[in-house]
Amino acid sequence: VPYRYGLGLIESPLTCGMDYIGHNGGIQGFQNFSGATEDGRAVTLVVTGTPESVPDLTGMLSRALCP
């Protein structure tokens, strides 16, 4: 997936073709992903614990941010 990164922010495409700008981070047992679109939609996802499989974060971001 192509993306652009600078000043701690990432710009990346969503599955609907829109781009979002956001940031992620985490430590052992905790991850967070925040993003916003140009039209003002915004979301923060937080994963606590250690999941057995990696969640589809792109899908979750797309569901929350795409019109």
PDB file of C-alpha atoms in Angstrom:
ATOM      1  CA  VAL A   1       0.000   0.000   0.000  1.00  0.00           C
ATOM      2  CA  PRO A   2       1.578   3.323  -0.988  1.00  0.00           C
ATOM      3  CA  TYR A   3       1.732   5.932   1.719  1.00  0.00           C
ATOM      4  CA  ARG A   4       3.433   9.202   2.585  1.00  0.00           C
ATOM      5  CA  TYR A   5       5.007   9.925   5.972  1.00  0.00           C
ATOM      6  CA  GLY A   6       6.260  13.124   7.599  1.00  0.00           C
ATOM      7  CA  LEU A   7       6.237  14.916  10.952  1.00  0.00           C
ATOM      8  CA  GLY A   8       4.901  11.761  12.632  1.00  0.00           C
ATOM      9  CA  LEU A   9       1.803  11.591  10.401  1.00  0.00           C
ATOM     10  CA  ILE A  10       1.051   9.084   7.679  1.00  0.00           C
ATOM     11  CA  GLU A  11      -1.147   9.656   4.636  1.00  0.00           C
ATOM     12  CA  SER A  12      -2.534   6.427   3.231  1.00  0.00           C
ATOM     13  CA  PRO A  13      -5.424   5.305   1.006  1.00  0.00           C
ATOM     14  CA  LEU A  14      -8.579   3.648   2.326  1.00  0.00           C
ATOM     15  CA  THR A  15     -10.411   0.855   0.499  1.00  0.00           C
ATOM     16  CA  CYS A  16     -12.979   3.368  -0.832  1.00  0.00           C
ATOM     17  CA  GLY A  17     -10.285   5.415  -2.572  1.00  0.00           C
ATOM     18  CA  MET A  18     -10.213   8.281  -0.070  1.00  0.00           C
ATOM     19  CA  ASP A  19      -7.013   9.113   1.811  1.00  0.00           C
ATOM     20  CA  TYR A  20      -6.681   9.474   5.555  1.00  0.00           C
ATOM     21  CA  ILE A  21      -4.029  11.177   7.637  1.00  0.00           C
ATOM     22  CA  GLY A  22      -3.181   9.644  10.973  1.00  0.00           C
ATOM     23  CA  HIS A  23      -0.715   8.255  13.464  1.00  0.00           C
ATOM     24  CA  ASN A  24      -0.236   4.966  15.269  1.00  0.00           C
ATOM     25  CA  GLY A  25       1.785   3.699  18.158  1.00  0.00           C
ATOM     26  CA  GLY A  26       1.882   1.214  20.954  1.00  0.00           C
ATOM     27  CA  ILE A  27       3.728  -0.790  23.547  1.00  0.00           C
ATOM     28  CA  GLN A  28       3.492  -4.440  24.591  1.00  0.00           C
ATOM     29  CA  GLY A  29      -0.208  -5.278  24.876  1.00  0.00           C
ATOM     30  CA  PHE A  30      -1.518  -1.952  23.597  1.00  0.00           C
ATOM     31  CA  GLN A  31      -1.838  -0.373  20.138  1.00  0.00           C
ATOM     32  CA  ASN A  32      -3.643   2.737  18.940  1.00  0.00           C
ATOM     33  CA  PHE A  33      -4.480   4.021  15.470  1.00  0.00           C
ATOM     34  CA  SER A  34      -5.972   7.452  14.827  1.00  0.00           C
ATOM     35  CA  GLY A  35      -6.948   8.977  11.516  1.00  0.00           C
ATOM     36  CA  ALA A  36      -8.999  11.673   9.840  1.00  0.00           C
ATOM     37  CA  THR A  37     -10.149  12.476   6.322  1.00  0.00           C
ATOM     38  CA  GLU A  38     -10.163  15.790   4.516  1.00  0.00           C
ATOM     39  CA  ASP A  39     -13.957  16.069   4.932  1.00  0.00           C
ATOM     40  CA  GLY A  40     -13.682  15.933   8.750  1.00  0.00           C
ATOM     41  CA  ARG A  41     -14.403  12.276   9.567  1.00  0.00           C
ATOM     42  CA  ALA A  42     -12.164  11.036  12.397  1.00  0.00           C
ATOM     43  CA  VAL A  43     -11.646   7.822  14.351  1.00  0.00           C
ATOM     44  CA  THR A  44      -9.346   6.339  16.991  1.00  0.00           C
ATOM     45  CA  LEU A  45      -8.978   2.569  17.323  1.00  0.00           C
ATOM     46  CA  VAL A  46      -7.415   1.005  20.422  1.00  0.00           C
ATOM     47  CA  VAL A  47      -6.387  -2.640  20.739  1.00  0.00           C
ATOM     48  CA  THR A  48      -5.582  -3.891  24.234  1.00  0.00           C
ATOM     49  CA  GLY A  49      -4.145  -7.260  25.092  1.00  0.00           C
ATOM     50  CA  THR A  50      -2.349  -9.464  22.599  1.00  0.00           C
ATOM     51  CA  PRO A  51      -4.746 -10.742  19.914  1.00  0.00           C
ATOM     52  CA  GLU A  52      -4.164 -14.227  18.503  1.00  0.00           C
ATOM     53  CA  SER A  53      -4.319 -12.802  14.988  1.00  0.00           C
ATOM     54  CA  VAL A  54      -3.674  -9.354  13.577  1.00  0.00           C
ATOM     55  CA  PRO A  55      -6.962  -7.442  13.212  1.00  0.00           C
ATOM     56  CA  ASP A  56      -7.848  -5.956   9.800  1.00  0.00           C
ATOM     57  CA  LEU A  57      -7.037  -2.393  10.789  1.00  0.00           C
ATOM     58  CA  THR A  58      -7.292  -1.051   7.240  1.00  0.00           C
ATOM     59  CA  GLY A  59     -10.788  -2.520   7.019  1.00  0.00           C
ATOM     60  CA  MET A  60     -11.763  -0.996  10.359  1.00  0.00           C
ATOM     61  CA  LEU A  61     -10.396   2.416   9.384  1.00  0.00           C
ATOM     62  CA  SER A  62     -12.186   2.215   6.039  1.00  0.00           C
ATOM     63  CA  ARG A  63     -15.488   1.264   7.637  1.00  0.00           C
ATOM     64  CA  ALA A  64     -15.240   4.205  10.045  1.00  0.00           C
ATOM     65  CA  LEU A  65     -13.916   6.839   7.630  1.00  0.00           C
ATOM     66  CA  CYS A  66     -15.447   6.056   4.211  1.00  0.00           C
ATOM     67  CA  PRO A  67     -18.790   7.692   3.368  1.00  0.00           C
TER      68      PRO A  67
END
